Each structure stands twice: as structure tokens, then as C-alpha cells.
Coordinates of N, CA, C and O in Angstrom, one line a residue:
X1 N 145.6 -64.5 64.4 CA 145.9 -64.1 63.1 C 146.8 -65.1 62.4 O 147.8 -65.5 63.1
X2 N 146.7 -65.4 61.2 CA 147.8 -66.1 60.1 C 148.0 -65.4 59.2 O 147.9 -65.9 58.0
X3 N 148.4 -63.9 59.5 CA 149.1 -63.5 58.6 C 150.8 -63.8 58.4 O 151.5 -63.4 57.4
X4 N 151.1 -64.4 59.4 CA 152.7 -64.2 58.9 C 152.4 -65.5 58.5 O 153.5 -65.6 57.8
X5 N 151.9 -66.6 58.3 CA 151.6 -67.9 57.6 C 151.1 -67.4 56.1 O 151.2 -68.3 55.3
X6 N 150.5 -66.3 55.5 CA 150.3 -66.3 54.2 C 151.5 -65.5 54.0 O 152.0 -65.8 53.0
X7 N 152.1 -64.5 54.5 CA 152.9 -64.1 54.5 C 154.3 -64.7 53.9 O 155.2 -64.2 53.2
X8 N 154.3 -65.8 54.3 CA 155.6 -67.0 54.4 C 155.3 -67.6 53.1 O 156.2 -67.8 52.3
X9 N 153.8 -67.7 52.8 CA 153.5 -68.3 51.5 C 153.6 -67.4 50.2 O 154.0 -67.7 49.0
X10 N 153.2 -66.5 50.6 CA 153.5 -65.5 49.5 C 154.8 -64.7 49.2 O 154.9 -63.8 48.4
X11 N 156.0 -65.4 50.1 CA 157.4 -64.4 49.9 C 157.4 -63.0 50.3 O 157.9 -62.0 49.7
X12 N 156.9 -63.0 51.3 CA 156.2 -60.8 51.3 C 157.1 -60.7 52.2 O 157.3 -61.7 52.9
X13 N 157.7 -59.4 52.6 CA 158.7 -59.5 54.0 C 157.0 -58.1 54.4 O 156.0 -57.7 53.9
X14 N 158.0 -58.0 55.9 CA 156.9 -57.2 56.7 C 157.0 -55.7 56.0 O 156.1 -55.1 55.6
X15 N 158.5 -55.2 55.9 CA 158.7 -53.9 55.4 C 158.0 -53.6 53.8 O 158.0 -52.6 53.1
X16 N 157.6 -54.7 53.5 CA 157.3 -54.8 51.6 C 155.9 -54.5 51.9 O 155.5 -53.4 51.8
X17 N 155.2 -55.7 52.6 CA 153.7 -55.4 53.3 C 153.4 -54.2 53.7 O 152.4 -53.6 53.1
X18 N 154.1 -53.6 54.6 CA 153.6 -52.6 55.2 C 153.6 -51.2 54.3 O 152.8 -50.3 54.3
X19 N 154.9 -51.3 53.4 CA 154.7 -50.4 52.6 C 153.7 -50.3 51.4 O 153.3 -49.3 50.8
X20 N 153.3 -51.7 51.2 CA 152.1 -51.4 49.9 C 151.0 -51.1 50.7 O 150.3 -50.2 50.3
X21 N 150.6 -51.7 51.9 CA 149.5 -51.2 52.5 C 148.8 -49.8 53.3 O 147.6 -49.6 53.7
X22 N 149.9 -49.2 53.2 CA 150.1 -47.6 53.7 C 150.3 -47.8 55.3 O 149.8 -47.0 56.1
X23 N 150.8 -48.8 55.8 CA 150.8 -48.8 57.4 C 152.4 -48.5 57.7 O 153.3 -48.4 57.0
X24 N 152.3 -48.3 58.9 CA 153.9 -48.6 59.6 C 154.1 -50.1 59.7 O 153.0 -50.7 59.6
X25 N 155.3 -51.1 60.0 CA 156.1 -52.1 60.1 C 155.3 -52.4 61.9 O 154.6 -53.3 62.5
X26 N 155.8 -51.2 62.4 CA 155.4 -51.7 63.7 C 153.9 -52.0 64.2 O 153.5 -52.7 65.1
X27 N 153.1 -51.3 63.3 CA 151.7 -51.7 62.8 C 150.8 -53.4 62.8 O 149.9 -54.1 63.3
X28 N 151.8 -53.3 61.6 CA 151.6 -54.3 60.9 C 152.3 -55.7 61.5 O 151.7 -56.8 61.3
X29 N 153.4 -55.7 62.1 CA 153.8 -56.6 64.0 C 152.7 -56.6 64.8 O 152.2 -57.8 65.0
X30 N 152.2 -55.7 65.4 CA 151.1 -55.6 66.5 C 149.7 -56.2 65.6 O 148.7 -56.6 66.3
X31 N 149.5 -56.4 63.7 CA 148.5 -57.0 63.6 C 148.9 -58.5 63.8 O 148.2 -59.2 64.5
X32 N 150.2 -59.1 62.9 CA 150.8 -60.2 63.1 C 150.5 -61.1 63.9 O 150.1 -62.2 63.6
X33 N 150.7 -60.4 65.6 CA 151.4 -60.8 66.6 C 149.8 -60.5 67.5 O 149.6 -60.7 68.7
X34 N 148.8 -60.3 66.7 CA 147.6 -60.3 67.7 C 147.5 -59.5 68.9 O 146.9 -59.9 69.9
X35 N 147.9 -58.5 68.8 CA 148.1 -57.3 69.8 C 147.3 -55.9 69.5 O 147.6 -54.7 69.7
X36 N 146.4 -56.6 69.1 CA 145.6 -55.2 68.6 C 144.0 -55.5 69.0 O 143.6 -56.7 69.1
X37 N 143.2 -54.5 69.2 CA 141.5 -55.1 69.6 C 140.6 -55.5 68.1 O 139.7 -56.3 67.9
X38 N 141.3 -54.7 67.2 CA 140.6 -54.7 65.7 C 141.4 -54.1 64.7 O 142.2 -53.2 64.8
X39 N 141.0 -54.7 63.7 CA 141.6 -54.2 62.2 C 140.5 -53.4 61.3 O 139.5 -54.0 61.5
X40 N 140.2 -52.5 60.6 CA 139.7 -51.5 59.9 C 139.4 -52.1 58.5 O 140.1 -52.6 57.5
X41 N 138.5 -51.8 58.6 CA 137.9 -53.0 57.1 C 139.0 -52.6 56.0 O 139.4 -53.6 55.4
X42 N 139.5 -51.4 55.8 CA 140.5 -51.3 54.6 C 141.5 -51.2 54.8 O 142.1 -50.4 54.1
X43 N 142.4 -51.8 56.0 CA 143.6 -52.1 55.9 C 143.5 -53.7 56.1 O 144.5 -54.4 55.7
X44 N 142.3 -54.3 56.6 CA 141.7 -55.6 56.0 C 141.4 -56.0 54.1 O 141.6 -57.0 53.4
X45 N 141.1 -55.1 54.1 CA 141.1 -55.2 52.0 C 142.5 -55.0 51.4 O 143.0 -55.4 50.4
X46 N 142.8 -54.2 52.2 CA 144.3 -54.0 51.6 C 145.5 -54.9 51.8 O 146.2 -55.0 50.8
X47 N 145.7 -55.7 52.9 CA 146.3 -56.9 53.3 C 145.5 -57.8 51.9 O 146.1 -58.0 50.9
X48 N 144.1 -58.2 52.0 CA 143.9 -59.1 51.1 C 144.4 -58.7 49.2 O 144.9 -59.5 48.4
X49 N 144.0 -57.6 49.2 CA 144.2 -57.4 47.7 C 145.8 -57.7 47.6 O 146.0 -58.6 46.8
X50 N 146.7 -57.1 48.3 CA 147.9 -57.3 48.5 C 148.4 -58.7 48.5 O 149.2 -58.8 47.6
X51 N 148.1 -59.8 49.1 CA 148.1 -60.6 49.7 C 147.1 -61.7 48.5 O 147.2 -62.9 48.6
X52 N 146.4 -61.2 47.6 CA 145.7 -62.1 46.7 C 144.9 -63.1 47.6 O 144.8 -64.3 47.3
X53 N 144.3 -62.6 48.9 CA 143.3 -63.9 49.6 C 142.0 -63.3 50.2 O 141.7 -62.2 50.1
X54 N 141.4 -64.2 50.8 CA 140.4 -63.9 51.3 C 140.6 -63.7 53.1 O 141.4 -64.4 53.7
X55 N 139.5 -62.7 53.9 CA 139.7 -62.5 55.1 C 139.9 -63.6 55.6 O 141.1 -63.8 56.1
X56 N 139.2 -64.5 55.7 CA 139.5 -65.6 55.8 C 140.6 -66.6 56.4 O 140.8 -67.2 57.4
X57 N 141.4 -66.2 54.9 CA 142.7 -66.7 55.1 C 143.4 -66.0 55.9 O 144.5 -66.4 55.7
X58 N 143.4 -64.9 56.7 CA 144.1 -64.4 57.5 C 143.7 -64.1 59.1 O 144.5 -63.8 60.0
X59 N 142.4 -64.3 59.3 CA 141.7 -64.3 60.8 C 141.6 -65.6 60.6 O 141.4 -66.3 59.6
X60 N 141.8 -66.2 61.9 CA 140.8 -67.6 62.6 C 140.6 -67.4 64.3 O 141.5 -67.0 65.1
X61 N 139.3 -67.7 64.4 CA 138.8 -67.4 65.6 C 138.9 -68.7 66.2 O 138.6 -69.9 65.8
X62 N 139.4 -68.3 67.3 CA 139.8 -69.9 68.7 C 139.0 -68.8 70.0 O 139.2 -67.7 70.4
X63 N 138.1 -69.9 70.4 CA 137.6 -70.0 71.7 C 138.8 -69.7 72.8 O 140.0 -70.1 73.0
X64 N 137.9 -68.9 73.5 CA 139.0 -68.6 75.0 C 139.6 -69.6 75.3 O 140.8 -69.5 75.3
X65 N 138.7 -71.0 75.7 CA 139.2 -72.5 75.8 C 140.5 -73.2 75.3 O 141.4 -73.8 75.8
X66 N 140.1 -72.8 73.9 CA 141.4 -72.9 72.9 C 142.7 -72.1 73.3 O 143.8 -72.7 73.5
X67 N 142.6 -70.9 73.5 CA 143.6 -69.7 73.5 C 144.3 -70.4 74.9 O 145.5 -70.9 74.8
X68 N 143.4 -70.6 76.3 CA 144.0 -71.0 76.9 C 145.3 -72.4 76.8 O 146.5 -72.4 77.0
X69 N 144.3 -73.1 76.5 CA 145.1 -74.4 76.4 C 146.4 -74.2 75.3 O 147.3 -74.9 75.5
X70 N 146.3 -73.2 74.3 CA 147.2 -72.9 73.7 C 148.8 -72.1 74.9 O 150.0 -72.4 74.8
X71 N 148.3 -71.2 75.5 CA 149.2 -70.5 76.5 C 149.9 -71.5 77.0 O 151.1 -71.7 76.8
X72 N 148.7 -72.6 77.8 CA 149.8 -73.5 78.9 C 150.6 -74.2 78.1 O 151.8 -74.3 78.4
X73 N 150.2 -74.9 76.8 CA 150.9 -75.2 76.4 C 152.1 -74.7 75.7 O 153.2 -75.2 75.4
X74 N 151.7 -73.5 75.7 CA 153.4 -72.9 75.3 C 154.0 -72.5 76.7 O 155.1 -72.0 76.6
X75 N 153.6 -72.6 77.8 CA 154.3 -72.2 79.0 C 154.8 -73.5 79.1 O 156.0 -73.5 79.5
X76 N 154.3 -74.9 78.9 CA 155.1 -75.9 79.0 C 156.5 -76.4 78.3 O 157.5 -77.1 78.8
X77 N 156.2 -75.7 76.9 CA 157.4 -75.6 76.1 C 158.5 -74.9 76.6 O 159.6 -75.4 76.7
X78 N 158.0 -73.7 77.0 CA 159.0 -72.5 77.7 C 160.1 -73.3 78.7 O 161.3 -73.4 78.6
X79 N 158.9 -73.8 79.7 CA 159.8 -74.6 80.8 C 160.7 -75.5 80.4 O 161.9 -75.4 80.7
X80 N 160.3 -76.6 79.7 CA 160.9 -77.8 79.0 C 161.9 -77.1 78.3 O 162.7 -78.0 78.0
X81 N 162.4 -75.9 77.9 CA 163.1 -75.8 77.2 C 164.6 -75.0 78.0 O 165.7 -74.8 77.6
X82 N 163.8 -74.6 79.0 CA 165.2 -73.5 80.2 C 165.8 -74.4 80.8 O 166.7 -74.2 81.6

């Protein structure tokens, strides 16, 4: 998800978002934060109308391949950084 990337572009805090879109904060974190199996087409339209974009701009799909190499690499960071 790149919602907190249009998010950032648009000036929106999470508690503004979540209240125009009729969700809870902690909701709308677990969509953020990619901790969810799916989004509901109209709290999908509602982010966008809200948000002035297209689905688009807020899903991008990465191959497992991707995701992985994304992990290690932040597990690399992790360590490099304790």
C-alpha cells in the first residue's frame, strides 16, 4: 500500500482520513501498514474521492520475490543499525 505516501502528499493526518471516510484510525493503520487480506470497494472509493486519486495510486502489487527481498533487506538494516 502507498497510502501514507499520498497521504504525505496530500497533508491528510490519519485521524482527518479516517474521519472523512467513516472508518476507525486503527482501521485505517492496519490498511496503511498492509495488515489486512482486502479493502471493500467503498472504503476504496472513499480513500480515492477523499484523497483526489486513482486506485492505483494507492495499491502496488510486488511479487512474493519482491516482498521477500524487501524483508531481508530490512532485516539487514535492522541489524546494521543495533
Amino acid at each position: 500500500m502507498r497510502l501514507d505516501r499520498v497521504m504525505a502528499q496530500k497533508k491528510i493526518t490519519s485521524t482527518e482520513l479516517a474521519s472523512r471516510i467513516g472508518t476507525s484510525t486503527v482501521n485505517l493503520s492496519n490498511i496503511k501498514n498492509g495488515k489486512i487480506r482486502g479493502v471493500r470497494f467503498s472504503t476504496l472509493e472513499a480513500l480515492c474521492q477523499v484523497l483526489e486519486c486513482k486506485p492505483g495510486d494507492l495499491i502496488d502489487y510486488i511479487t512474493p520475490e519482491e516482498e521477500e527481498a524487501e524483508r531481508s533487506l530490512g532485516e539487514i538494516r535492522e541489524h546494521n543499525y543495533k
